[in-house]
PDB file of C-alpha atoms in Angstrom:
ATOM      1  CA  UNK A   1      97.942  12.005 -22.236  1.00 64.00           C
ATOM      2  CA  UNK A   2      97.654   9.550 -25.118  1.00 68.00           C
ATOM      3  CA  UNK A   3      94.381   7.665 -25.555  1.00 70.00           C
ATOM      4  CA  UNK A   4      94.392   4.029 -24.453  1.00 73.00           C
ATOM      5  CA  UNK A   5      94.971   1.644 -27.381  1.00 77.00           C
ATOM      6  CA  UNK A   6      91.942  -0.228 -28.694  1.00 93.00           C
ATOM      7  CA  UNK A   7      93.804  -3.342 -29.748  1.00 97.00           C
ATOM      8  CA  UNK A   8      93.289  -6.809 -28.281  1.00 98.00           C
ATOM      9  CA  UNK A   9      95.500  -9.820 -28.871  1.00 98.00           C
ATOM     10  CA  UNK A  10      93.958 -13.259 -29.355  1.00 98.00           C
ATOM     11  CA  UNK A  11      96.663 -15.793 -28.524  1.00 98.00           C
ATOM     12  CA  UNK A  12      96.474 -19.571 -28.814  1.00 98.00           C
ATOM     13  CA  UNK A  13      99.132 -21.995 -27.656  1.00 97.00           C
ATOM     14  CA  UNK A  14     100.236 -25.465 -28.675  1.00 97.00           C
ATOM     15  CA  UNK A  15      98.023 -27.853 -30.626  1.00 96.00           C
ATOM     16  CA  UNK A  16      95.182 -25.347 -30.993  1.00 97.00           C
ATOM     17  CA  UNK A  17      96.030 -25.142 -34.694  1.00 97.00           C
ATOM     18  CA  UNK A  18      94.475 -28.636 -34.877  1.00 96.00           C
ATOM     19  CA  UNK A  19      91.041 -27.605 -33.585  1.00 95.00           C
ATOM     20  CA  UNK A  20      88.267 -29.228 -35.540  1.00 95.00           C
ATOM     21  CA  UNK A  21      90.210 -32.443 -36.024  1.00 94.00           C
ATOM     22  CA  UNK A  22      92.020 -33.035 -32.704  1.00 90.00           C
ATOM     23  CA  UNK A  23      89.917 -34.900 -30.142  1.00 87.00           C
ATOM     24  CA  UNK A  24      86.583 -33.469 -31.319  1.00 88.00           C
ATOM     25  CA  UNK A  25      84.799 -35.214 -28.438  1.00 86.00           C
ATOM     26  CA  UNK A  26      86.725 -32.843 -26.115  1.00 84.00           C
ATOM     27  CA  UNK A  27      87.331 -29.736 -28.246  1.00 86.00           C
ATOM     28  CA  UNK A  28      84.525 -29.856 -30.808  1.00 87.00           C
ATOM     29  CA  UNK A  29      84.549 -29.469 -34.576  1.00 94.00           C
ATOM     30  CA  UNK A  30      85.030 -25.716 -34.832  1.00 96.00           C
ATOM     31  CA  UNK A  31      88.390 -24.762 -36.332  1.00 97.00           C
ATOM     32  CA  UNK A  32      90.685 -22.106 -34.939  1.00 98.00           C
ATOM     33  CA  UNK A  33      90.183 -19.958 -38.042  1.00 97.00           C
ATOM     34  CA  UNK A  34      86.406 -20.080 -37.485  1.00 98.00           C
ATOM     35  CA  UNK A  35      86.869 -18.985 -33.865  1.00 98.00           C
ATOM     36  CA  UNK A  36      89.206 -16.157 -34.881  1.00 98.00           C
ATOM     37  CA  UNK A  37      86.767 -14.924 -37.518  1.00 98.00           C
ATOM     38  CA  UNK A  38      83.890 -14.762 -35.012  1.00 98.00           C
ATOM     39  CA  UNK A  39      85.966 -12.996 -32.385  1.00 98.00           C
ATOM     40  CA  UNK A  40      87.377 -10.561 -34.963  1.00 98.00           C
ATOM     41  CA  UNK A  41      83.873  -9.652 -36.160  1.00 98.00           C
ATOM     42  CA  UNK A  42      82.701  -9.141 -32.574  1.00 98.00           C
ATOM     43  CA  UNK A  43      85.769  -6.976 -31.851  1.00 98.00           C
ATOM     44  CA  UNK A  44      85.084  -4.839 -34.921  1.00 97.00           C
ATOM     45  CA  UNK A  45      81.471  -4.397 -33.794  1.00 96.00           C
ATOM     46  CA  UNK A  46      82.796  -3.247 -30.403  1.00 96.00           C
ATOM     47  CA  UNK A  47      85.212  -0.871 -32.191  1.00 96.00           C
ATOM     48  CA  UNK A  48      88.367  -2.760 -31.232  1.00 97.00           C
ATOM     49  CA  UNK A  49      91.148  -4.113 -33.410  1.00 97.00           C
ATOM     50  CA  UNK A  50      92.003  -7.790 -32.973  1.00 98.00           C
ATOM     51  CA  UNK A  51      95.332  -9.374 -33.818  1.00 98.00           C
ATOM     52  CA  UNK A  52      95.572 -13.147 -33.544  1.00 98.00           C
ATOM     53  CA  UNK A  53      98.509 -15.489 -33.204  1.00 98.00           C
ATOM     54  CA  UNK A  54      98.954 -19.216 -32.628  1.00 98.00           C
ATOM     55  CA  UNK A  55     102.175 -21.063 -32.012  1.00 98.00           C
ATOM     56  CA  UNK A  56     103.330 -24.393 -30.706  1.00 98.00           C
ATOM     57  CA  UNK A  57     106.475 -22.673 -29.432  1.00 98.00           C
ATOM     58  CA  UNK A  58     106.649 -20.925 -26.078  1.00 97.00           C
ATOM     59  CA  UNK A  59     109.282 -18.389 -27.145  1.00 97.00           C
ATOM     60  CA  UNK A  60     107.297 -17.385 -30.231  1.00 98.00           C
ATOM     61  CA  UNK A  61     104.279 -16.554 -28.036  1.00 98.00           C
ATOM     62  CA  UNK A  62     106.464 -14.503 -25.690  1.00 98.00           C
ATOM     63  CA  UNK A  63     108.123 -12.655 -28.593  1.00 98.00           C
ATOM     64  CA  UNK A  64     104.698 -11.884 -30.093  1.00 98.00           C
ATOM     65  CA  UNK A  65     103.392 -10.385 -26.838  1.00 98.00           C
ATOM     66  CA  UNK A  66     106.549  -8.429 -26.076  1.00 98.00           C
ATOM     67  CA  UNK A  67     106.642  -6.873 -29.561  1.00 98.00           C
ATOM     68  CA  UNK A  68     103.084  -5.529 -29.105  1.00 97.00           C
ATOM     69  CA  UNK A  69     103.067  -4.733 -25.392  1.00 96.00           C
ATOM     70  CA  UNK A  70     102.821  -0.951 -25.839  1.00 94.00           C
ATOM     71  CA  UNK A  71     100.009  -1.029 -28.381  1.00 95.00           C
ATOM     72  CA  UNK A  72      97.437  -3.243 -26.644  1.00 97.00           C
ATOM     73  CA  UNK A  73      94.786  -2.923 -23.959  1.00 96.00           C
ATOM     74  CA  UNK A  74      93.871  -6.581 -23.560  1.00 97.00           C
ATOM     75  CA  UNK A  75      94.715 -10.203 -24.268  1.00 98.00           C
ATOM     76  CA  UNK A  76      92.505 -13.230 -24.723  1.00 98.00           C
ATOM     77  CA  UNK A  77      94.713 -16.268 -24.304  1.00 98.00           C
ATOM     78  CA  UNK A  78      94.245 -19.998 -24.513  1.00 98.00           C
ATOM     79  CA  UNK A  79      97.724 -21.097 -23.483  1.00 97.00           C
ATOM     80  CA  UNK A  80      96.970 -24.777 -24.079  1.00 94.00           C
ATOM     81  CA  UNK A  81      99.434 -26.983 -22.202  1.00 92.00           C
ATOM     82  CA  UNK A  82     101.543 -23.911 -21.349  1.00 93.00           C
ATOM     83  CA  UNK A  83      98.783 -23.071 -18.844  1.00 94.00           C
ATOM     84  CA  UNK A  84     100.151 -25.643 -16.457  1.00 91.00           C
ATOM     85  CA  UNK A  85     103.910 -25.197 -16.646  1.00 90.00           C
ATOM     86  CA  UNK A  86     105.099 -22.101 -18.523  1.00 95.00           C
ATOM     87  CA  UNK A  87     106.588 -19.775 -15.962  1.00 97.00           C
ATOM     88  CA  UNK A  88     108.178 -17.835 -18.827  1.00 98.00           C
ATOM     89  CA  UNK A  89     104.815 -17.105 -20.480  1.00 98.00           C
ATOM     90  CA  UNK A  90     103.280 -16.246 -17.108  1.00 97.00           C
ATOM     91  CA  UNK A  91     106.105 -13.807 -16.353  1.00 98.00           C
ATOM     92  CA  UNK A  92     105.787 -12.210 -19.781  1.00 98.00           C
ATOM     93  CA  UNK A  93     102.063 -11.599 -19.225  1.00 98.00           C
ATOM     94  CA  UNK A  94     102.572 -10.426 -15.637  1.00 97.00           C
ATOM     95  CA  UNK A  95     105.027  -7.767 -16.849  1.00 97.00           C
ATOM     96  CA  UNK A  96     102.371  -6.054 -18.972  1.00 97.00           C
ATOM     97  CA  UNK A  97     101.420  -2.806 -17.307  1.00 91.00           C
ATOM     98  CA  UNK A  98      97.739  -1.929 -17.568  1.00 92.00           C
ATOM     99  CA  UNK A  99      96.831  -4.793 -19.920  1.00 97.00           C
ATOM    100  CA  UNK A 100      93.797  -6.905 -18.991  1.00 97.00           C
ATOM    101  CA  UNK A 101      94.071 -10.651 -19.593  1.00 98.00           C
ATOM    102  CA  UNK A 102      91.345 -13.272 -19.868  1.00 98.00           C
ATOM    103  CA  UNK A 103      92.345 -16.942 -19.936  1.00 97.00           C
ATOM    104  CA  UNK A 104      90.140 -19.220 -22.064  1.00 98.00           C
ATOM    105  CA  UNK A 105      89.833 -23.002 -22.279  1.00 95.00           C
ATOM    106  CA  UNK A 106      87.443 -24.812 -24.602  1.00 94.00           C
ATOM    107  CA  UNK A 107      86.912 -27.705 -22.219  1.00 88.00           C
ATOM    108  CA  UNK A 108      86.226 -27.618 -18.507  1.00 86.00           C
ATOM    109  CA  UNK A 109      89.778 -28.263 -17.388  1.00 80.00           C
ATOM    110  CA  UNK A 110      88.556 -28.878 -13.817  1.00 77.00           C
ATOM    111  CA  UNK A 111      86.505 -31.868 -14.968  1.00 72.00           C
ATOM    112  CA  UNK A 112      89.533 -33.451 -16.627  1.00 78.00           C
ATOM    113  CA  UNK A 113      92.858 -34.892 -15.468  1.00 72.00           C
ATOM    114  CA  UNK A 114      94.253 -33.549 -12.203  1.00 79.00           C
ATOM    115  CA  UNK A 115      97.315 -31.977 -13.857  1.00 71.00           C
ATOM    116  CA  UNK A 116      94.988 -29.650 -15.795  1.00 75.00           C
ATOM    117  CA  UNK A 117      93.482 -28.201 -12.613  1.00 80.00           C
ATOM    118  CA  UNK A 118      96.354 -25.786 -11.956  1.00 81.00           C
ATOM    119  CA  UNK A 119      96.931 -22.670 -14.032  1.00 94.00           C
ATOM    120  CA  UNK A 120      99.976 -20.446 -13.771  1.00 95.00           C
ATOM    121  CA  UNK A 121      98.110 -17.817 -15.803  1.00 96.00           C
ATOM    122  CA  UNK A 122      94.901 -17.554 -13.736  1.00 95.00           C
ATOM    123  CA  UNK A 123      96.451 -15.623 -10.807  1.00 95.00           C
ATOM    124  CA  UNK A 124      97.543 -12.796 -13.127  1.00 96.00           C
ATOM    125  CA  UNK A 125      94.401 -12.762 -15.282  1.00 97.00           C
ATOM    126  CA  UNK A 126      91.299 -10.654 -14.831  1.00 96.00           C
ATOM    127  CA  UNK A 127      89.363 -13.890 -15.184  1.00 96.00           C
ATOM    128  CA  UNK A 128      89.181 -17.374 -16.624  1.00 96.00           C
ATOM    129  CA  UNK A 129      86.506 -18.912 -18.857  1.00 97.00           C
ATOM    130  CA  UNK A 130      86.478 -22.689 -19.227  1.00 95.00           C
ATOM    131  CA  UNK A 131      84.098 -25.292 -20.559  1.00 95.00           C
ATOM    132  CA  UNK A 132      81.955 -23.274 -22.969  1.00 96.00           C
ATOM    133  CA  UNK A 133      83.686 -24.336 -26.168  1.00 95.00           C
ATOM    134  CA  UNK A 134      84.291 -21.672 -28.824  1.00 97.00           C
ATOM    135  CA  UNK A 135      81.745 -19.371 -27.167  1.00 98.00           C
ATOM    136  CA  UNK A 136      84.272 -18.896 -24.372  1.00 97.00           C
ATOM    137  CA  UNK A 137      86.356 -16.699 -26.666  1.00 98.00           C
ATOM    138  CA  UNK A 138      83.384 -14.422 -27.325  1.00 98.00           C
ATOM    139  CA  UNK A 139      82.608 -14.294 -23.604  1.00 98.00           C
ATOM    140  CA  UNK A 140      86.229 -13.306 -22.988  1.00 98.00           C
ATOM    141  CA  UNK A 141      85.987 -10.496 -25.519  1.00 98.00           C
ATOM    142  CA  UNK A 142      82.758  -9.276 -23.950  1.00 97.00           C
ATOM    143  CA  UNK A 143      84.364  -9.340 -20.494  1.00 96.00           C
ATOM    144  CA  UNK A 144      87.423  -7.440 -21.700  1.00 95.00           C
ATOM    145  CA  UNK A 145      85.506  -4.759 -23.571  1.00 95.00           C
ATOM    146  CA  UNK A 146      83.171  -4.335 -20.600  1.00 84.00           C
ATOM    147  CA  UNK A 147      86.132  -3.775 -18.267  1.00 81.00           C
ATOM    148  CA  UNK A 148      87.734  -0.861 -20.158  1.00 72.00           C
TER     149      UNK A 148
END
Protein backbone atom coordinates (compact mmCIF):
# COMPACT_ATOMS: atom_id res chain seq x y z
CA UNK A 1 0.00 0.00 0.00
CA UNK A 2 1.30 3.44 -0.94
CA UNK A 3 1.83 5.99 1.83
CA UNK A 4 -0.80 8.72 2.10
CA UNK A 5 0.29 11.94 0.34
CA UNK A 6 1.47 14.79 2.55
CA UNK A 7 0.26 17.58 0.31
CA UNK A 8 -2.41 20.12 1.21
CA UNK A 9 -4.07 22.55 -1.17
CA UNK A 10 -4.79 26.11 -0.07
CA UNK A 11 -7.55 27.41 -2.34
CA UNK A 12 -9.03 30.90 -2.43
CA UNK A 13 -11.99 31.98 -4.52
CA UNK A 14 -13.15 35.23 -6.07
CA UNK A 15 -11.96 38.63 -4.88
CA UNK A 16 -9.55 37.19 -2.31
CA UNK A 17 -6.69 38.39 -4.51
CA UNK A 18 -7.69 41.88 -3.28
CA UNK A 19 -7.15 41.16 0.42
CA UNK A 20 -5.41 44.01 2.16
CA UNK A 21 -7.16 46.63 0.05
CA UNK A 22 -10.75 45.36 -0.35
CA UNK A 23 -13.05 46.37 2.50
CA UNK A 24 -10.33 46.32 5.17
CA UNK A 25 -12.94 47.03 7.86
CA UNK A 26 -14.35 43.55 7.08
CA UNK A 27 -11.33 41.58 5.82
CA UNK A 28 -8.38 43.37 7.41
CA UNK A 29 -5.11 44.61 5.95
CA UNK A 30 -3.29 41.31 5.55
CA UNK A 31 -2.70 40.38 1.91
CA UNK A 32 -3.33 36.96 0.44
CA UNK A 33 0.39 36.49 -0.21
CA UNK A 34 1.10 37.17 3.48
CA UNK A 35 -1.50 34.58 4.49
CA UNK A 36 -0.09 32.02 2.06
CA UNK A 37 3.44 32.57 3.34
CA UNK A 38 2.40 31.98 6.96
CA UNK A 39 0.40 28.87 6.13
CA UNK A 40 3.21 27.52 3.93
CA UNK A 41 5.76 27.97 6.73
CA UNK A 42 3.44 26.26 9.22
CA UNK A 43 2.87 23.39 6.76
CA UNK A 44 6.62 22.95 6.28
CA UNK A 45 7.07 22.86 10.07
CA UNK A 46 4.41 20.13 10.20
CA UNK A 47 6.21 18.27 7.38
CA UNK A 48 3.51 18.86 4.77
CA UNK A 49 3.76 20.37 1.31
CA UNK A 50 1.39 23.24 0.55
CA UNK A 51 0.25 24.28 -2.91
CA UNK A 52 -1.83 27.44 -3.17
CA UNK A 53 -4.16 28.72 -5.84
CA UNK A 54 -6.54 31.67 -6.17
CA UNK A 55 -8.96 32.35 -8.97
CA UNK A 56 -11.98 34.48 -9.66
CA UNK A 57 -13.23 31.75 -12.00
CA UNK A 58 -15.21 28.76 -10.80
CA UNK A 59 -13.99 26.41 -13.54
CA UNK A 60 -10.34 27.25 -12.86
CA UNK A 61 -10.77 26.24 -9.20
CA UNK A 62 -12.44 22.98 -10.23
CA UNK A 63 -9.72 22.22 -12.80
CA UNK A 64 -7.02 22.91 -10.20
CA UNK A 65 -8.56 20.49 -7.68
CA UNK A 66 -9.28 17.77 -10.22
CA UNK A 67 -5.72 17.85 -11.59
CA UNK A 68 -4.31 17.24 -8.08
CA UNK A 69 -6.97 14.98 -6.60
CA UNK A 70 -4.74 11.89 -6.40
CA UNK A 71 -1.78 13.63 -4.79
CA UNK A 72 -3.42 15.40 -1.84
CA UNK A 73 -4.61 14.55 1.66
CA UNK A 74 -6.37 17.80 2.51
CA UNK A 75 -7.77 21.11 1.32
CA UNK A 76 -8.11 24.44 3.06
CA UNK A 77 -10.60 26.47 1.07
CA UNK A 78 -12.04 29.94 1.27
CA UNK A 79 -14.53 29.73 -1.58
CA UNK A 80 -15.53 33.38 -1.26
CA UNK A 81 -18.91 34.01 -2.89
CA UNK A 82 -18.84 30.49 -4.38
CA UNK A 83 -19.61 29.28 -0.84
CA UNK A 84 -23.22 30.25 -1.28
CA UNK A 85 -24.07 29.13 -4.80
CA UNK A 86 -21.46 26.94 -6.50
CA UNK A 87 -22.94 23.49 -6.79
CA UNK A 88 -20.19 22.65 -9.28
CA UNK A 89 -17.40 23.42 -6.79
CA UNK A 90 -19.27 21.57 -4.04
CA UNK A 91 -19.65 18.50 -6.26
CA UNK A 92 -15.98 18.61 -7.23
CA UNK A 93 -14.94 18.63 -3.56
CA UNK A 94 -17.50 15.98 -2.59
CA UNK A 95 -16.04 13.62 -5.22
CA UNK A 96 -12.63 13.58 -3.53
CA UNK A 97 -12.16 10.22 -1.88
CA UNK A 98 -10.34 10.35 1.45
CA UNK A 99 -9.47 14.06 1.26
CA UNK A 100 -10.24 16.18 4.33
CA UNK A 101 -11.60 19.67 3.70
CA UNK A 102 -11.73 22.68 6.00
CA UNK A 103 -13.73 25.73 4.91
CA UNK A 104 -12.35 29.10 6.03
CA UNK A 105 -13.86 32.59 6.08
CA UNK A 106 -12.03 35.68 7.32
CA UNK A 107 -15.18 37.34 8.61
CA UNK A 108 -17.96 35.84 10.69
CA UNK A 109 -20.33 35.17 7.82
CA UNK A 110 -23.16 34.47 10.30
CA UNK A 111 -22.96 38.03 11.63
CA UNK A 112 -23.33 39.47 8.14
CA UNK A 113 -26.03 39.54 5.46
CA UNK A 114 -28.53 36.68 5.49
CA UNK A 115 -27.42 35.34 2.09
CA UNK A 116 -23.98 34.60 3.58
CA UNK A 117 -25.42 32.31 6.25
CA UNK A 118 -25.75 29.29 3.96
CA UNK A 119 -22.76 27.30 2.74
CA UNK A 120 -22.91 24.57 0.13
CA UNK A 121 -19.40 23.52 1.16
CA UNK A 122 -19.93 23.10 4.93
CA UNK A 123 -21.93 19.83 4.71
CA UNK A 124 -19.04 18.09 2.92
CA UNK A 125 -16.24 19.64 4.98
CA UNK A 126 -14.61 18.26 8.10
CA UNK A 127 -15.22 21.67 9.62
CA UNK A 128 -15.63 25.39 9.09
CA UNK A 129 -13.66 28.26 10.63
CA UNK A 130 -15.13 31.75 10.37
CA UNK A 131 -14.49 35.11 11.94
CA UNK A 132 -10.87 34.81 13.07
CA UNK A 133 -9.31 36.73 10.19
CA UNK A 134 -6.07 35.37 8.71
CA UNK A 135 -5.52 33.19 11.79
CA UNK A 136 -8.40 31.05 10.56
CA UNK A 137 -6.16 29.64 7.84
CA UNK A 138 -3.58 28.55 10.41
CA UNK A 139 -6.32 27.03 12.57
CA UNK A 140 -7.53 25.12 9.51
CA UNK A 141 -4.05 23.77 8.86
CA UNK A 142 -3.72 22.73 12.49
CA UNK A 143 -7.10 20.98 12.35
CA UNK A 144 -6.21 19.16 9.14
CA UNK A 145 -2.79 18.00 10.29
CA UNK A 146 -4.27 16.87 13.60
CA UNK A 147 -6.87 14.76 11.80
CA UNK A 148 -4.47 12.65 9.71
